[in-house]
Every structure is written in C-alpha cells, then in structure tokens.
Amino acid sequence: METPEQEERRFIQELCRIKGELGRTGRYGVYFDLTGPEVEFWVEEFGKPGFLLHVKHQDAGTVLDYVRKRCEELHLIEP
C-alpha cells in the first residue's frame, strides 16, 4: 500500500510524463510548477492566444485527473 507521499510522487511522475509527451510534439508550450504549495500545470498551443488548459491545486491527484480529462477531450495526446 502506498503512503500519501508515494502516491503524490507517482502523480507528479505521471504529470512529468504527460508534459514530456506534449512537449515532444513541438506544438505546445507546457509549463509545470511545483515551487509553491500548489501544483500548477498549463498548456498553450504555439501561435494561438490563451491556454488550452490550466489548473492549480494543492492535490497532485486532482491536477492529474483534470489534465488527463482535458488532454483526452482536446485530443492532445494518444491514449
């Protein structure tokens, strides 16, 4: 059974994987901030105004769920 710290680390590792996958496309700017008390993740499409997705929350699992959902809805990455 995972400790809360291990679970948080696993969520952050998955966010890093998604960030890398989106970044490799060359179509998106992907930003990921862990420096504050909250996890922040946002994606912009190069050459277009605004963000495709942006989320900021204290719980990495909540951030991961939102990022997965929006990436699926917007067809940003292959499942």
JSON list of N, CA and C in Angstrom, two decimals:
[
{"chain": "A", "resi": 1, "resn": "MET", "atom": "N", "xyz": [0.85, -1.18, 0.00]},
{"chain": "A", "resi": 1, "resn": "MET", "atom": "CA", "xyz": [0.00, 0.00, 0.00]},
{"chain": "A", "resi": 1, "resn": "MET", "atom": "C", "xyz": [0.89, 1.24, 0.00]},
{"chain": "A", "resi": 2, "resn": "GLU", "atom": "N", "xyz": [0.52, 2.18, -0.83]},
{"chain": "A", "resi": 2, "resn": "GLU", "atom": "CA", "xyz": [1.30, 3.41, -0.96]},
{"chain": "A", "resi": 2, "resn": "GLU", "atom": "C", "xyz": [1.04, 4.37, 0.20]},
{"chain": "A", "resi": 3, "resn": "THR", "atom": "N", "xyz": [2.08, 5.04, 0.60]},
{"chain": "A", "resi": 3, "resn": "THR", "atom": "CA", "xyz": [1.92, 6.13, 1.56]},
{"chain": "A", "resi": 3, "resn": "THR", "atom": "C", "xyz": [1.42, 7.35, 0.78]},
{"chain": "A", "resi": 4, "resn": "PRO", "atom": "N", "xyz": [0.86, 8.36, 1.45]},
{"chain": "A", "resi": 4, "resn": "PRO", "atom": "CA", "xyz": [0.44, 9.57, 0.74]},
{"chain": "A", "resi": 4, "resn": "PRO", "atom": "C", "xyz": [1.60, 10.22, -0.03]},
{"chain": "A", "resi": 5, "resn": "GLU", "atom": "N", "xyz": [2.80, 10.16, 0.52]},
{"chain": "A", "resi": 5, "resn": "GLU", "atom": "CA", "xyz": [3.96, 10.75, -0.16]},
{"chain": "A", "resi": 5, "resn": "GLU", "atom": "C", "xyz": [4.30, 9.98, -1.44]},
{"chain": "A", "resi": 6, "resn": "GLN", "atom": "N", "xyz": [4.22, 8.66, -1.38]},
{"chain": "A", "resi": 6, "resn": "GLN", "atom": "CA", "xyz": [4.50, 7.83, -2.56]},
{"chain": "A", "resi": 6, "resn": "GLN", "atom": "C", "xyz": [3.45, 8.06, -3.64]},
{"chain": "A", "resi": 7, "resn": "GLU", "atom": "N", "xyz": [2.20, 8.18, -3.22]},
{"chain": "A", "resi": 7, "resn": "GLU", "atom": "CA", "xyz": [1.12, 8.44, -4.17]},
{"chain": "A", "resi": 7, "resn": "GLU", "atom": "C", "xyz": [1.32, 9.80, -4.84]},
{"chain": "A", "resi": 8, "resn": "GLU", "atom": "N", "xyz": [1.65, 10.80, -4.07]},
{"chain": "A", "resi": 8, "resn": "GLU", "atom": "CA", "xyz": [1.90, 12.15, -4.60]},
{"chain": "A", "resi": 8, "resn": "GLU", "atom": "C", "xyz": [3.06, 12.11, -5.60]},
{"chain": "A", "resi": 9, "resn": "ARG", "atom": "N", "xyz": [4.11, 11.40, -5.27]},
{"chain": "A", "resi": 9, "resn": "ARG", "atom": "CA", "xyz": [5.26, 11.26, -6.17]},
{"chain": "A", "resi": 9, "resn": "ARG", "atom": "C", "xyz": [4.86, 10.58, -7.48]},
{"chain": "A", "resi": 10, "resn": "ARG", "atom": "N", "xyz": [4.03, 9.56, -7.38]},
{"chain": "A", "resi": 10, "resn": "ARG", "atom": "CA", "xyz": [3.56, 8.86, -8.58]},
{"chain": "A", "resi": 10, "resn": "ARG", "atom": "C", "xyz": [2.73, 9.79, -9.46]},
{"chain": "A", "resi": 11, "resn": "PHE", "atom": "N", "xyz": [1.86, 10.59, -8.85]},
{"chain": "A", "resi": 11, "resn": "PHE", "atom": "CA", "xyz": [1.06, 11.55, -9.61]},
{"chain": "A", "resi": 11, "resn": "PHE", "atom": "C", "xyz": [1.95, 12.56, -10.32]},
{"chain": "A", "resi": 12, "resn": "ILE", "atom": "N", "xyz": [2.95, 13.05, -9.63]},
{"chain": "A", "resi": 12, "resn": "ILE", "atom": "CA", "xyz": [3.86, 14.04, -10.21]},
{"chain": "A", "resi": 12, "resn": "ILE", "atom": "C", "xyz": [4.67, 13.41, -11.35]},
{"chain": "A", "resi": 13, "resn": "GLN", "atom": "N", "xyz": [5.09, 12.17, -11.18]},
{"chain": "A", "resi": 13, "resn": "GLN", "atom": "CA", "xyz": [5.81, 11.47, -12.26]},
{"chain": "A", "resi": 13, "resn": "GLN", "atom": "C", "xyz": [4.95, 11.34, -13.50]},
{"chain": "A", "resi": 14, "resn": "GLU", "atom": "N", "xyz": [3.67, 11.06, -13.32]},
{"chain": "A", "resi": 14, "resn": "GLU", "atom": "CA", "xyz": [2.76, 10.94, -14.46]},
{"chain": "A", "resi": 14, "resn": "GLU", "atom": "C", "xyz": [2.56, 12.31, -15.13]},
{"chain": "A", "resi": 15, "resn": "LEU", "atom": "N", "xyz": [2.46, 13.38, -14.34]},
{"chain": "A", "resi": 15, "resn": "LEU", "atom": "CA", "xyz": [2.35, 14.72, -14.91]},
{"chain": "A", "resi": 15, "resn": "LEU", "atom": "C", "xyz": [3.61, 15.06, -15.71]},
{"chain": "A", "resi": 16, "resn": "CYS", "atom": "N", "xyz": [4.75, 14.66, -15.21]},
{"chain": "A", "resi": 16, "resn": "CYS", "atom": "CA", "xyz": [6.01, 14.88, -15.94]},
{"chain": "A", "resi": 16, "resn": "CYS", "atom": "C", "xyz": [6.02, 14.11, -17.26]},
{"chain": "A", "resi": 17, "resn": "ARG", "atom": "N", "xyz": [5.50, 12.90, -17.25]},
{"chain": "A", "resi": 17, "resn": "ARG", "atom": "CA", "xyz": [5.42, 12.10, -18.48]},
{"chain": "A", "resi": 17, "resn": "ARG", "atom": "C", "xyz": [4.52, 12.79, -19.50]},
{"chain": "A", "resi": 18, "resn": "ILE", "atom": "N", "xyz": [3.36, 13.26, -19.06]},
{"chain": "A", "resi": 18, "resn": "ILE", "atom": "CA", "xyz": [2.43, 13.95, -19.96]},
{"chain": "A", "resi": 18, "resn": "ILE", "atom": "C", "xyz": [3.07, 15.23, -20.48]},
{"chain": "A", "resi": 19, "resn": "LYS", "atom": "N", "xyz": [3.75, 15.97, -19.61]},
{"chain": "A", "resi": 19, "resn": "LYS", "atom": "CA", "xyz": [4.43, 17.19, -20.03]},
{"chain": "A", "resi": 19, "resn": "LYS", "atom": "C", "xyz": [5.45, 16.88, -21.13]},
{"chain": "A", "resi": 20, "resn": "GLY", "atom": "N", "xyz": [6.23, 15.83, -20.95]},
{"chain": "A", "resi": 20, "resn": "GLY", "atom": "CA", "xyz": [7.21, 15.44, -21.95]},
{"chain": "A", "resi": 20, "resn": "GLY", "atom": "C", "xyz": [6.58, 15.03, -23.26]},
{"chain": "A", "resi": 21, "resn": "GLU", "atom": "N", "xyz": [5.49, 14.27, -23.17]},
{"chain": "A", "resi": 21, "resn": "GLU", "atom": "CA", "xyz": [4.81, 13.82, -24.39]},
{"chain": "A", "resi": 21, "resn": "GLU", "atom": "C", "xyz": [4.25, 15.01, -25.17]},
{"chain": "A", "resi": 22, "resn": "LEU", "atom": "N", "xyz": [3.63, 15.94, -24.47]},
{"chain": "A", "resi": 22, "resn": "LEU", "atom": "CA", "xyz": [3.10, 17.14, -25.15]},
{"chain": "A", "resi": 22, "resn": "LEU", "atom": "C", "xyz": [4.22, 18.00, -25.71]},
{"chain": "A", "resi": 23, "resn": "GLY", "atom": "N", "xyz": [5.29, 18.15, -24.95]},
{"chain": "A", "resi": 23, "resn": "GLY", "atom": "CA", "xyz": [6.41, 18.97, -25.39]},
{"chain": "A", "resi": 23, "resn": "GLY", "atom": "C", "xyz": [7.10, 18.43, -26.62]},
{"chain": "A", "resi": 24, "resn": "ARG", "atom": "N", "xyz": [7.17, 17.11, -26.74]},
{"chain": "A", "resi": 24, "resn": "ARG", "atom": "CA", "xyz": [7.83, 16.48, -27.89]},
{"chain": "A", "resi": 24, "resn": "ARG", "atom": "C", "xyz": [7.09, 16.72, -29.21]},
{"chain": "A", "resi": 25, "resn": "THR", "atom": "N", "xyz": [5.81, 17.08, -29.13]},
{"chain": "A", "resi": 25, "resn": "THR", "atom": "CA", "xyz": [5.06, 17.32, -30.37]},
{"chain": "A", "resi": 25, "resn": "THR", "atom": "C", "xyz": [5.55, 18.58, -31.07]},
{"chain": "A", "resi": 26, "resn": "GLY", "atom": "N", "xyz": [6.14, 19.51, -30.31]},
{"chain": "A", "resi": 26, "resn": "GLY", "atom": "CA", "xyz": [6.58, 20.78, -30.88]},
{"chain": "A", "resi": 26, "resn": "GLY", "atom": "C", "xyz": [5.44, 21.75, -31.14]},
{"chain": "A", "resi": 27, "resn": "ARG", "atom": "N", "xyz": [4.23, 21.37, -30.78]},
{"chain": "A", "resi": 27, "resn": "ARG", "atom": "CA", "xyz": [3.05, 22.22, -31.00]},
{"chain": "A", "resi": 27, "resn": "ARG", "atom": "C", "xyz": [2.63, 22.97, -29.75]},
{"chain": "A", "resi": 28, "resn": "TYR", "atom": "N", "xyz": [3.10, 22.52, -28.60]},
{"chain": "A", "resi": 28, "resn": "TYR", "atom": "CA", "xyz": [2.60, 23.07, -27.35]},
{"chain": "A", "resi": 28, "resn": "TYR", "atom": "C", "xyz": [3.72, 23.55, -26.44]},
{"chain": "A", "resi": 29, "resn": "GLY", "atom": "N", "xyz": [3.42, 24.63, -25.74]},
{"chain": "A", "resi": 29, "resn": "GLY", "atom": "CA", "xyz": [4.26, 25.05, -24.63]},
{"chain": "A", "resi": 29, "resn": "GLY", "atom": "C", "xyz": [3.64, 24.48, -23.37]},
{"chain": "A", "resi": 30, "resn": "VAL", "atom": "N", "xyz": [4.40, 23.75, -22.60]},
{"chain": "A", "resi": 30, "resn": "VAL", "atom": "CA", "xyz": [3.86, 23.09, -21.42]},
{"chain": "A", "resi": 30, "resn": "VAL", "atom": "C", "xyz": [4.63, 23.58, -20.20]},
{"chain": "A", "resi": 31, "resn": "TYR", "atom": "N", "xyz": [3.92, 24.02, -19.21]},
{"chain": "A", "resi": 31, "resn": "TYR", "atom": "CA", "xyz": [4.52, 24.58, -18.01]},
{"chain": "A", "resi": 31, "resn": "TYR", "atom": "C", "xyz": [4.00, 23.82, -16.81]},
{"chain": "A", "resi": 32, "resn": "PHE", "atom": "N", "xyz": [4.91, 23.57, -15.87]},
{"chain": "A", "resi": 32, "resn": "PHE", "atom": "CA", "xyz": [4.60, 22.73, -14.73]},
{"chain": "A", "resi": 32, "resn": "PHE", "atom": "C", "xyz": [5.34, 23.33, -13.55]},
{"chain": "A", "resi": 33, "resn": "ASP", "atom": "N", "xyz": [4.64, 23.75, -12.51]},
{"chain": "A", "resi": 33, "resn": "ASP", "atom": "CA", "xyz": [5.26, 24.43, -11.39]},
{"chain": "A", "resi": 33, "resn": "ASP", "atom": "C", "xyz": [4.96, 23.71, -10.09]},
{"chain": "A", "resi": 34, "resn": "LEU", "atom": "N", "xyz": [6.02, 23.33, -9.40]},
{"chain": "A", "resi": 34, "resn": "LEU", "atom": "CA", "xyz": [5.90, 22.67, -8.10]},
{"chain": "A", "resi": 34, "resn": "LEU", "atom": "C", "xyz": [6.52, 23.51, -6.99]},
{"chain": "A", "resi": 35, "resn": "THR", "atom": "N", "xyz": [6.88, 24.76, -7.27]},
{"chain": "A", "resi": 35, "resn": "THR", "atom": "CA", "xyz": [7.64, 25.55, -6.32]},
{"chain": "A", "resi": 35, "resn": "THR", "atom": "C", "xyz": [6.81, 26.08, -5.16]},
{"chain": "A", "resi": 36, "resn": "GLY", "atom": "N", "xyz": [5.53, 26.25, -5.34]},
{"chain": "A", "resi": 36, "resn": "GLY", "atom": "CA", "xyz": [4.67, 26.77, -4.27]},
{"chain": "A", "resi": 36, "resn": "GLY", "atom": "C", "xyz": [3.96, 25.65, -3.55]},
{"chain": "A", "resi": 37, "resn": "PRO", "atom": "N", "xyz": [2.99, 26.01, -2.75]},
{"chain": "A", "resi": 37, "resn": "PRO", "atom": "CA", "xyz": [2.23, 24.99, -2.02]},
{"chain": "A", "resi": 37, "resn": "PRO", "atom": "C", "xyz": [1.25, 24.24, -2.93]},
{"chain": "A", "resi": 38, "resn": "GLU", "atom": "N", "xyz": [1.09, 24.73, -4.16]},
{"chain": "A", "resi": 38, "resn": "GLU", "atom": "CA", "xyz": [0.17, 24.10, -5.09]},
{"chain": "A", "resi": 38, "resn": "GLU", "atom": "C", "xyz": [0.92, 23.59, -6.32]},
{"chain": "A", "resi": 39, "resn": "VAL", "atom": "N", "xyz": [0.33, 22.60, -6.96]},
{"chain": "A", "resi": 39, "resn": "VAL", "atom": "CA", "xyz": [0.84, 22.08, -8.23]},
{"chain": "A", "resi": 39, "resn": "VAL", "atom": "C", "xyz": [0.10, 22.85, -9.33]},
{"chain": "A", "resi": 40, "resn": "GLU", "atom": "N", "xyz": [0.86, 23.41, -10.27]},
{"chain": "A", "resi": 40, "resn": "GLU", "atom": "CA", "xyz": [0.26, 24.16, -11.37]},
{"chain": "A", "resi": 40, "resn": "GLU", "atom": "C", "xyz": [0.73, 23.58, -12.69]},
{"chain": "A", "resi": 41, "resn": "PHE", "atom": "N", "xyz": [-0.19, 23.42, -13.61]},
{"chain": "A", "resi": 41, "resn": "PHE", "atom": "CA", "xyz": [0.10, 22.82, -14.91]},
{"chain": "A", "resi": 41, "resn": "PHE", "atom": "C", "xyz": [-0.72, 23.56, -15.95]},
{"chain": "A", "resi": 42, "resn": "TRP", "atom": "N", "xyz": [-0.06, 24.03, -17.00]},
{"chain": "A", "resi": 42, "resn": "TRP", "atom": "CA", "xyz": [-0.79, 24.69, -18.08]},
{"chain": "A", "resi": 42, "resn": "TRP", "atom": "C", "xyz": [-0.15, 24.42, -19.42]},
{"chain": "A", "resi": 43, "resn": "VAL", "atom": "N", "xyz": [-0.99, 24.48, -20.46]},
{"chain": "A", "resi": 43, "resn": "VAL", "atom": "CA", "xyz": [-0.57, 24.15, -21.82]},
{"chain": "A", "resi": 43, "resn": "VAL", "atom": "C", "xyz": [-1.09, 25.24, -22.75]},
{"chain": "A", "resi": 44, "resn": "GLU", "atom": "N", "xyz": [-0.21, 25.71, -23.63]},
{"chain": "A", "resi": 44, "resn": "GLU", "atom": "CA", "xyz": [-0.64, 26.64, -24.68]},
{"chain": "A", "resi": 44, "resn": "GLU", "atom": "C", "xyz": [-0.23, 26.07, -26.03]},
{"chain": "A", "resi": 45, "resn": "GLU", "atom": "N", "xyz": [-1.00, 26.36, -27.04]},
{"chain": "A", "resi": 45, "resn": "GLU", "atom": "CA", "xyz": [-0.66, 25.95, -28.39]},
{"chain": "A", "resi": 45, "resn": "GLU", "atom": "C", "xyz": [0.10, 27.10, -29.03]},
{"chain": "A", "resi": 46, "resn": "PHE", "atom": "N", "xyz": [1.30, 26.81, -29.54]},
{"chain": "A", "resi": 46, "resn": "PHE", "atom": "CA", "xyz": [2.12, 27.86, -30.13]},
{"chain": "A", "resi": 46, "resn": "PHE", "atom": "C", "xyz": [1.37, 28.58, -31.24]},
{"chain": "A", "resi": 47, "resn": "GLY", "atom": "N", "xyz": [1.46, 29.91, -31.23]},
{"chain": "A", "resi": 47, "resn": "GLY", "atom": "CA", "xyz": [0.83, 30.72, -32.27]},
{"chain": "A", "resi": 47, "resn": "GLY", "atom": "C", "xyz": [-0.63, 31.04, -32.02]},
{"chain": "A", "resi": 48, "resn": "LYS", "atom": "N", "xyz": [-1.18, 30.56, -30.92]},
{"chain": "A", "resi": 48, "resn": "LYS", "atom": "CA", "xyz": [-2.59, 30.83, -30.60]},
{"chain": "A", "resi": 48, "resn": "LYS", "atom": "C", "xyz": [-2.68, 31.46, -29.22]},
{"chain": "A", "resi": 49, "resn": "PRO", "atom": "N", "xyz": [-3.61, 32.41, -29.06]},
{"chain": "A", "resi": 49, "resn": "PRO", "atom": "CA", "xyz": [-3.74, 33.07, -27.75]},
{"chain": "A", "resi": 49, "resn": "PRO", "atom": "C", "xyz": [-4.40, 32.18, -26.70]},
{"chain": "A", "resi": 50, "resn": "GLY", "atom": "N", "xyz": [-4.10, 32.44, -25.46]},
{"chain": "A", "resi": 50, "resn": "GLY", "atom": "CA", "xyz": [-4.74, 31.73, -24.36]},
{"chain": "A", "resi": 50, "resn": "GLY", "atom": "C", "xyz": [-4.16, 30.35, -24.10]},
{"chain": "A", "resi": 51, "resn": "PHE", "atom": "N", "xyz": [-4.70, 29.73, -23.09]},
{"chain": "A", "resi": 51, "resn": "PHE", "atom": "CA", "xyz": [-4.26, 28.40, -22.69]},
{"chain": "A", "resi": 51, "resn": "PHE", "atom": "C", "xyz": [-5.29, 27.35, -23.07]},
{"chain": "A", "resi": 52, "resn": "LEU", "atom": "N", "xyz": [-4.82, 26.20, -23.52]},
{"chain": "A", "resi": 52, "resn": "LEU", "atom": "CA", "xyz": [-5.71, 25.07, -23.79]},
{"chain": "A", "resi": 52, "resn": "LEU", "atom": "C", "xyz": [-6.21, 24.47, -22.49]},
{"chain": "A", "resi": 53, "resn": "LEU", "atom": "N", "xyz": [-5.34, 24.46, -21.50]},
{"chain": "A", "resi": 53, "resn": "LEU", "atom": "CA", "xyz": [-5.75, 24.02, -20.18]},
{"chain": "A", "resi": 53, "resn": "LEU", "atom": "C", "xyz": [-4.86, 24.68, -19.14]},
{"chain": "A", "resi": 54, "resn": "HIS", "atom": "N", "xyz": [-5.45, 24.90, -17.98]},
{"chain": "A", "resi": 54, "resn": "HIS", "atom": "CA", "xyz": [-4.71, 25.47, -16.86]},
{"chain": "A", "resi": 54, "resn": "HIS", "atom": "C", "xyz": [-5.37, 25.00, -15.58]},
{"chain": "A", "resi": 55, "resn": "VAL", "atom": "N", "xyz": [-4.57, 24.48, -14.68]},
{"chain": "A", "resi": 55, "resn": "VAL", "atom": "CA", "xyz": [-5.09, 24.01, -13.41]},
{"chain": "A", "resi": 55, "resn": "VAL", "atom": "C", "xyz": [-4.05, 24.26, -12.32]},
{"chain": "A", "resi": 56, "resn": "LYS", "atom": "N", "xyz": [-4.55, 24.62, -11.16]},
{"chain": "A", "resi": 56, "resn": "LYS", "atom": "CA", "xyz": [-3.69, 24.88, -10.00]},
{"chain": "A", "resi": 56, "resn": "LYS", "atom": "C", "xyz": [-4.43, 24.36, -8.77]},
{"chain": "A", "resi": 57, "resn": "HIS", "atom": "N", "xyz": [-3.81, 23.45, -8.04]},
{"chain": "A", "resi": 57, "resn": "HIS", "atom": "CA", "xyz": [-4.47, 22.83, -6.89]},
{"chain": "A", "resi": 57, "resn": "HIS", "atom": "C", "xyz": [-3.42, 22.27, -5.95]},
{"chain": "A", "resi": 58, "resn": "GLN", "atom": "N", "xyz": [-3.77, 22.14, -4.70]},
{"chain": "A", "resi": 58, "resn": "GLN", "atom": "CA", "xyz": [-2.82, 21.60, -3.71]},
{"chain": "A", "resi": 58, "resn": "GLN", "atom": "C", "xyz": [-2.65, 20.10, -3.84]},
{"chain": "A", "resi": 59, "resn": "ASP", "atom": "N", "xyz": [-3.60, 19.43, -4.44]},
{"chain": "A", "resi": 59, "resn": "ASP", "atom": "CA", "xyz": [-3.55, 17.98, -4.56]},
{"chain": "A", "resi": 59, "resn": "ASP", "atom": "C", "xyz": [-3.11, 17.57, -5.97]},
{"chain": "A", "resi": 60, "resn": "ALA", "atom": "N", "xyz": [-1.97, 16.89, -6.06]},
{"chain": "A", "resi": 60, "resn": "ALA", "atom": "CA", "xyz": [-1.44, 16.48, -7.37]},
{"chain": "A", "resi": 60, "resn": "ALA", "atom": "C", "xyz": [-2.39, 15.52, -8.08]},
{"chain": "A", "resi": 61, "resn": "GLY", "atom": "N", "xyz": [-3.11, 14.70, -7.34]},
{"chain": "A", "resi": 61, "resn": "GLY", "atom": "CA", "xyz": [-4.06, 13.77, -7.94]},
{"chain": "A", "resi": 61, "resn": "GLY", "atom": "C", "xyz": [-5.20, 14.50, -8.65]},
{"chain": "A", "resi": 62, "resn": "THR", "atom": "N", "xyz": [-5.66, 15.58, -8.05]},
{"chain": "A", "resi": 62, "resn": "THR", "atom": "CA", "xyz": [-6.71, 16.40, -8.66]},
{"chain": "A", "resi": 62, "resn": "THR", "atom": "C", "xyz": [-6.20, 17.04, -9.94]},
{"chain": "A", "resi": 63, "resn": "VAL", "atom": "N", "xyz": [-4.97, 17.55, -9.90]},
{"chain": "A", "resi": 63, "resn": "VAL", "atom": "CA", "xyz": [-4.35, 18.14, -11.09]},
{"chain": "A", "resi": 63, "resn": "VAL", "atom": "C", "xyz": [-4.23, 17.09, -12.18]},
{"chain": "A", "resi": 64, "resn": "LEU", "atom": "N", "xyz": [-3.73, 15.91, -11.84]},
{"chain": "A", "resi": 64, "resn": "LEU", "atom": "CA", "xyz": [-3.54, 14.84, -12.81]},
{"chain": "A", "resi": 64, "resn": "LEU", "atom": "C", "xyz": [-4.87, 14.44, -13.45]},
{"chain": "A", "resi": 65, "resn": "ASP", "atom": "N", "xyz": [-5.91, 14.28, -12.65]},
{"chain": "A", "resi": 65, "resn": "ASP", "atom": "CA", "xyz": [-7.22, 13.91, -13.18]},
{"chain": "A", "resi": 65, "resn": "ASP", "atom": "C", "xyz": [-7.71, 14.95, -14.19]},
{"chain": "A", "resi": 66, "resn": "TYR", "atom": "N", "xyz": [-7.57, 16.22, -13.85]},
{"chain": "A", "resi": 66, "resn": "TYR", "atom": "CA", "xyz": [-8.02, 17.29, -14.73]},
{"chain": "A", "resi": 66, "resn": "TYR", "atom": "C", "xyz": [-7.20, 17.31, -16.03]},
{"chain": "A", "resi": 67, "resn": "VAL", "atom": "N", "xyz": [-5.89, 17.18, -15.91]},
{"chain": "A", "resi": 67, "resn": "VAL", "atom": "CA", "xyz": [-5.02, 17.20, -17.09]},
{"chain": "A", "resi": 67, "resn": "VAL", "atom": "C", "xyz": [-5.36, 16.03, -18.01]},
{"chain": "A", "resi": 68, "resn": "ARG", "atom": "N", "xyz": [-5.52, 14.85, -17.45]},
{"chain": "A", "resi": 68, "resn": "ARG", "atom": "CA", "xyz": [-5.88, 13.69, -18.27]},
{"chain": "A", "resi": 68, "resn": "ARG", "atom": "C", "xyz": [-7.20, 13.92, -19.01]},
{"chain": "A", "resi": 69, "resn": "LYS", "atom": "N", "xyz": [-8.20, 14.42, -18.27]},
{"chain": "A", "resi": 69, "resn": "LYS", "atom": "CA", "xyz": [-9.52, 14.65, -18.84]},
{"chain": "A", "resi": 69, "resn": "LYS", "atom": "C", "xyz": [-9.45, 15.66, -19.98]},
{"chain": "A", "resi": 70, "resn": "ARG", "atom": "N", "xyz": [-8.79, 16.78, -19.77]},
{"chain": "A", "resi": 70, "resn": "ARG", "atom": "CA", "xyz": [-8.70, 17.82, -20.80]},
{"chain": "A", "resi": 70, "resn": "ARG", "atom": "C", "xyz": [-7.87, 17.37, -22.00]},
{"chain": "A", "resi": 71, "resn": "CYS", "atom": "N", "xyz": [-6.79, 16.64, -21.75]},
{"chain": "A", "resi": 71, "resn": "CYS", "atom": "CA", "xyz": [-5.98, 16.13, -22.87]},
{"chain": "A", "resi": 71, "resn": "CYS", "atom": "C", "xyz": [-6.81, 15.18, -23.72]},
{"chain": "A", "resi": 72, "resn": "GLU", "atom": "N", "xyz": [-7.62, 14.37, -23.08]},
{"chain": "A", "resi": 72, "resn": "GLU", "atom": "CA", "xyz": [-8.49, 13.45, -23.82]},
{"chain": "A", "resi": 72, "resn": "GLU", "atom": "C", "xyz": [-9.55, 14.22, -24.60]},
{"chain": "A", "resi": 73, "resn": "GLU", "atom": "N", "xyz": [-10.20, 15.18, -23.95]},
{"chain": "A", "resi": 73, "resn": "GLU", "atom": "CA", "xyz": [-11.24, 15.97, -24.62]},
{"chain": "A", "resi": 73, "resn": "GLU", "atom": "C", "xyz": [-10.70, 16.74, -25.82]},
{"chain": "A", "resi": 74, "resn": "LEU", "atom": "N", "xyz": [-9.49, 17.26, -25.69]},
{"chain": "A", "resi": 74, "resn": "LEU", "atom": "CA", "xyz": [-8.89, 18.07, -26.75]},
{"chain": "A", "resi": 74, "resn": "LEU", "atom": "C", "xyz": [-8.06, 17.25, -27.73]},
{"chain": "A", "resi": 75, "resn": "HIS", "atom": "N", "xyz": [-7.96, 15.94, -27.49]},
{"chain": "A", "resi": 75, "resn": "HIS", "atom": "CA", "xyz": [-7.17, 15.04, -28.34]},
{"chain": "A", "resi": 75, "resn": "HIS", "atom": "C", "xyz": [-5.71, 15.51, -28.45]},
{"chain": "A", "resi": 76, "resn": "LEU", "atom": "N", "xyz": [-5.14, 15.88, -27.31]},
{"chain": "A", "resi": 76, "resn": "LEU", "atom": "CA", "xyz": [-3.77, 16.40, -27.31]},
{"chain": "A", "resi": 76, "resn": "LEU", "atom": "C", "xyz": [-2.73, 15.30, -27.38]},
{"chain": "A", "resi": 77, "resn": "ILE", "atom": "N", "xyz": [-3.02, 14.17, -26.76]},
{"chain": "A", "resi": 77, "resn": "ILE", "atom": "CA", "xyz": [-2.08, 13.03, -26.77]},
{"chain": "A", "resi": 77, "resn": "ILE", "atom": "C", "xyz": [-2.86, 11.75, -27.03]},
{"chain": "A", "resi": 78, "resn": "GLU", "atom": "N", "xyz": [-2.15, 10.78, -27.55]},
{"chain": "A", "resi": 78, "resn": "GLU", "atom": "CA", "xyz": [-2.77, 9.48, -27.80]},
{"chain": "A", "resi": 78, "resn": "GLU", "atom": "C", "xyz": [-2.91, 8.73, -26.48]},
{"chain": "A", "resi": 79, "resn": "PRO", "atom": "N", "xyz": [-4.02, 8.04, -26.28]},
{"chain": "A", "resi": 79, "resn": "PRO", "atom": "CA", "xyz": [-4.20, 7.28, -25.02]},
{"chain": "A", "resi": 79, "resn": "PRO", "atom": "C", "xyz": [-3.23, 6.12, -24.91]}
]
